[in-house]
Amino acid sequence: MRKRALVPLLALLTLGLPAPVTAQPNGTVISGQARFQVLSPTLIRSEFAGERRFEDQSTYNVVNRTFPRTAYTSRVSDGWLTITTSALTLRYRVGSGPFRADNLELKSGGTTASPWRRVVCATGQLCEAEDTAREGVLVAADHPGHSGSGFVAGFTYRNNGITATVRASAAGRHRVVVKYANGQGGDGKHENRTLSLSVDGQAPRQLTLPATADWNSWQQVSADVDLSAGEHRVALTRGAADSGNVNVDSLALLSGDQGYPAVRAIDDCRFGTTCEAENGVVSGAAKIADEHAGFAGTGFVAELVGGTRLTQRVSSVPAGTHPVTLRYANGVGGDGKHETRTVLVNGQAVTLPITADWKTWATATASISLPAGTSDLTITCPDAGCHVNLDTLGIGNSVQHLALGGYRRSLDGYTGNNGDPQLTPGLLYRDGWYLLDDTPSALRNGTPRGDRGAQPYQDGYVFGYGTNYKAALGDLATLTGGPKVLPQWAYGVWYSEYIDRTAADFRDRVLPAFRQHGVPLDVLVVDTDFKAHNLWNGWRMDQAKFPDPQGFLDWAHGEGLHSTLNIHPSIQGDDPDFAQAQATAKGKLARGSCTNCYVFDWADPDQLRAYVELHRKMPTDFWWLDWCCDGSGSSMRGVTADSWINEQYAKMGSFAFSRGFGSLQAGGYSGSGPLPTGPWAEKRTTLHFTGDTSSTWGTLKATIGYTSAEGVATGMSNISHDIGGHNDTTGLRGSEQYLDNGQLRWTTKLPDDLYARWVQLGAFQPITRLHSNHSDRLPWQYGPAAQASATKFLNLRERLVPYLYSVAEQAQRTGVPMVRPAYIEYPGSPEAYSTVDSQFLLGSDLLVAPITTPGDVGSTRVWFPPGQWTDYFTGQVYQGNTWATVSAGLDTMPVFLRSGGVLVERSADVAHDVAGGPLTVHVTAGATGEFTLYEENGKRTRIVQARDHLLVLPASKRDWKVVVHDGGSTRTVQGSGAVISLRAPR
């Protein structure tokens, strides 16, 4: 008996012992409980499995790990495993356990970083909820009294939860204490609530959280648990029988008569890296904040005053005197002064000169003596206070981990006058590295990963790309899937307006006006008023407005158009289709927060089936899921709700048209915060609609930077803004009347110059979708100059569809989005980073610098990247690495073709994409370059300019018109076959 028991005992003991490093086939290196897979020179998978059970299935985020074989070396020296590729070096301390700041190090492009941060809360330490693993919940900070940077808000949906890693110092009885607030919930109730507490994946127990006075009142509740010494996972989750609707600030594992702690558990910061100030221990009056743009990480420590202390524990320090770099902002302080300030670093005074304001960051460096090993770096203030904000502390490293771009669920409510929208960082950073933490992701089919009990598990992809941003985006596309190529017609012109339209309106008024005024049209968007029973969430087309739904769609197709219907995801209890939907859902549809409405949990197959079946009576080409105020969502663990339902919509139509990256339950309508499962699946299915913005010059300008910011952060290429903005700000009377609750009202309109400039910008965005809330967006509704301008640019947009479709296909293959900032192509030019809010590239060959100021004539300052650039409209040539102020009336805008670039467009205006037509190729004289034309039949035509000849490969019988731009003049040549001469006639 003893011998048989000895075998499993020895197996358990060996889990904690260092194991020899073994190289496996296909770029895999195993070191005990850690596995590393070299996927590309700039991408390594880092996986830690406490029980050595590694995961090889695809996840919902990561759908492919098959990369071309990559050359690398691996060796063990001085207790460190070192893996080196041509682009990066990754080091792991053999046998040191789960990845954390002090045992896994990345070196890439001159940067040293610790990609993994792992917070373990020992007995008696405060475990901030924002430092835990989260499922379906966001961190908020809108109620006072919390500690750290905020609290975890809501628990509004089943399986929403947090999981903390704790370490029991000794075996025995412990208390798990939770600090929470329980005010009046979104369901209108103010009552005792429940969550489920589980340890190491064992059967949960229900935990009651009594009501507090309001959301600003915090209380504690506790539960006893018996633990062995060592690490454990404590989960607090809204189970099927729980009410949720609470906020959780923190928790703690306590023993004996220990009181609730004030000292926060943190992970070390490794010497040679840059530490985020918000990840240290903050005491005194200072708070963690995020209201000023430009910070690194998730925030900064705000306005240090007397008595403030910020402590950061630093590991692996060599004895000696080392540079410590503080990144700070020094604006007008709470004492009303704007002057040089002083902070104390380990007692040594450091002078911090003023900055222009609180969103301007600077650095200052001090030399600090530290002993060998692990020691604390402590920043304190004189009694009079420091009155500065601290962002980072560089310990032997001054390089900042600053995000390039970012994303959010939508821009709803953005006015252009209320500060920049707060974005969530994604893939690209200025210092050239990123960790895609895939640990929370479900498997590809939506099934949660198996529970591992108390055993730690980590699964993350370390990108080390330096300034090779294209390599990073390519790795991301291979790993998580490239952005979807929409049907070619989707890159044409869309007409969308939140106003009551009927089939007769579209047939007899709207489309004839487009044809009469020579404006192309590809997509008709039918907004919510088409519905019967309820204009918001009805599930049949109103027969009075659309007497023959299939006939309407057939008519649209006959006119070369495609159509979409607007959907809101709930159903009224008295809807004629409700009984069948509830029966299909097997009685599981629950009441939502809207009046007498029921909502869907799309994670449940029966409810998803009921939801999908509701769509079948309404024929359309694709669906616009315009959810905002309903309560439907998904309780599926490891899958973001938006991504899951958008995938279902893509199966019902050719693609999903929706908000993305989050869920209504986590962060509300616009959902500015990130969910742990990330944005990575969204681009495979979705055209991202960015929501209801206001019609201002500020919003127009912000659109320039946002499109490329989202693209480089997530790999999303298909991004759709309301061209013209959604919410009126001018009150200018428009051209149409409509009924609003029985009252006759007029539409509104934009100022002519704002309308013309917005249409110009839209012509060069991934999607051109004219949209508004009861406001004019059609060219003939404006004055002569604005009408002529909008008509010209909408026709240009339609002519550019072959180029746009080809660039969209490039984006799918390469991961580089259609609209991109200049630093993607020119990473070595500082100006490429400073101009992201004023200009962009559409593909690699078109530079677009929209005018965003009022007036019939406007100007903008343009930076021209290396090379030579020709104005598409005027032919003026600009040399690269220069600046110029470019002016334009409403009939034109600053758009430039790169020398060596190839631009393919239709040769003539067409009414819609289905009309097709011959093509024109634009090139610059004497240059070399190439472009691959991709067509819907899958045919690829390689067009190569070899100075004075154009090569068409494979040879095409198509007749080509070639416009050669030559120093301010143009000439046109015709040709067919494989070789077309570009020489000027003598």
PDB file of N, CA and C in Angstrom, residues 30 357 484 563 572 581 616 658 828 832 913:
ATOM      1  N   ILE A  30      10.733  23.781 -23.645  1.00  0.00           N
ATOM      2  CA  ILE A  30      10.053  23.515 -22.375  1.00  0.00           C
ATOM      3  C   ILE A  30      11.058  23.583 -21.239  1.00  0.00           C
ATOM      4  N   ASP A 357       1.178  72.218 -18.922  1.00  0.00           N
ATOM      5  CA  ASP A 357      -0.100  71.953 -18.275  1.00  0.00           C
ATOM      6  C   ASP A 357      -0.067  70.519 -17.766  1.00  0.00           C
ATOM      7  N   LYS A 484     -11.678  41.280 -41.772  1.00  0.00           N
ATOM      8  CA  LYS A 484     -12.550  40.738 -42.810  1.00  0.00           C
ATOM      9  C   LYS A 484     -12.542  41.623 -44.053  1.00  0.00           C
ATOM     10  N   SER A 563     -29.057  46.454 -48.932  1.00  0.00           N
ATOM     11  CA  SER A 563     -29.798  47.094 -47.859  1.00  0.00           C
ATOM     12  C   SER A 563     -29.525  46.406 -46.526  1.00  0.00           C
ATOM     13  N   GLN A 572     -40.633  43.095 -26.653  1.00  0.00           N
ATOM     14  CA  GLN A 572     -41.688  43.431 -25.717  1.00  0.00           C
ATOM     15  C   GLN A 572     -42.488  42.186 -25.334  1.00  0.00           C
ATOM     16  N   ALA A 581     -40.933  33.179 -29.321  1.00  0.00           N
ATOM     17  CA  ALA A 581     -39.547  33.360 -28.895  1.00  0.00           C
ATOM     18  C   ALA A 581     -39.328  32.764 -27.506  1.00  0.00           C
ATOM     19  N   ARG A 616     -35.852  36.144 -39.171  1.00  0.00           N
ATOM     20  CA  ARG A 616     -36.111  35.465 -40.443  1.00  0.00           C
ATOM     21  C   ARG A 616     -37.288  36.025 -41.220  1.00  0.00           C
ATOM     22  N   SER A 658     -21.859  46.706 -36.321  1.00  0.00           N
ATOM     23  CA  SER A 658     -22.194  46.862 -34.906  1.00  0.00           C
ATOM     24  C   SER A 658     -21.108  47.621 -34.180  1.00  0.00           C
ATOM     25  N   GLY A 828      10.971  55.675 -38.688  1.00  0.00           N
ATOM     26  CA  GLY A 828      12.143  56.423 -38.258  1.00  0.00           C
ATOM     27  C   GLY A 828      11.987  57.921 -38.289  1.00  0.00           C
ATOM     28  N   ALA A 832       6.259  61.546 -38.290  1.00  0.00           N
ATOM     29  CA  ALA A 832       5.209  60.555 -38.536  1.00  0.00           C
ATOM     30  C   ALA A 832       4.372  60.311 -37.289  1.00  0.00           C
ATOM     31  N   ASP A 913     -21.635  50.325 -57.506  1.00  0.00           N
ATOM     32  CA  ASP A 913     -20.509  49.423 -57.728  1.00  0.00           C
ATOM     33  C   ASP A 913     -20.828  48.339 -58.748  1.00  0.00           C
TER      34      ASP A 913
END
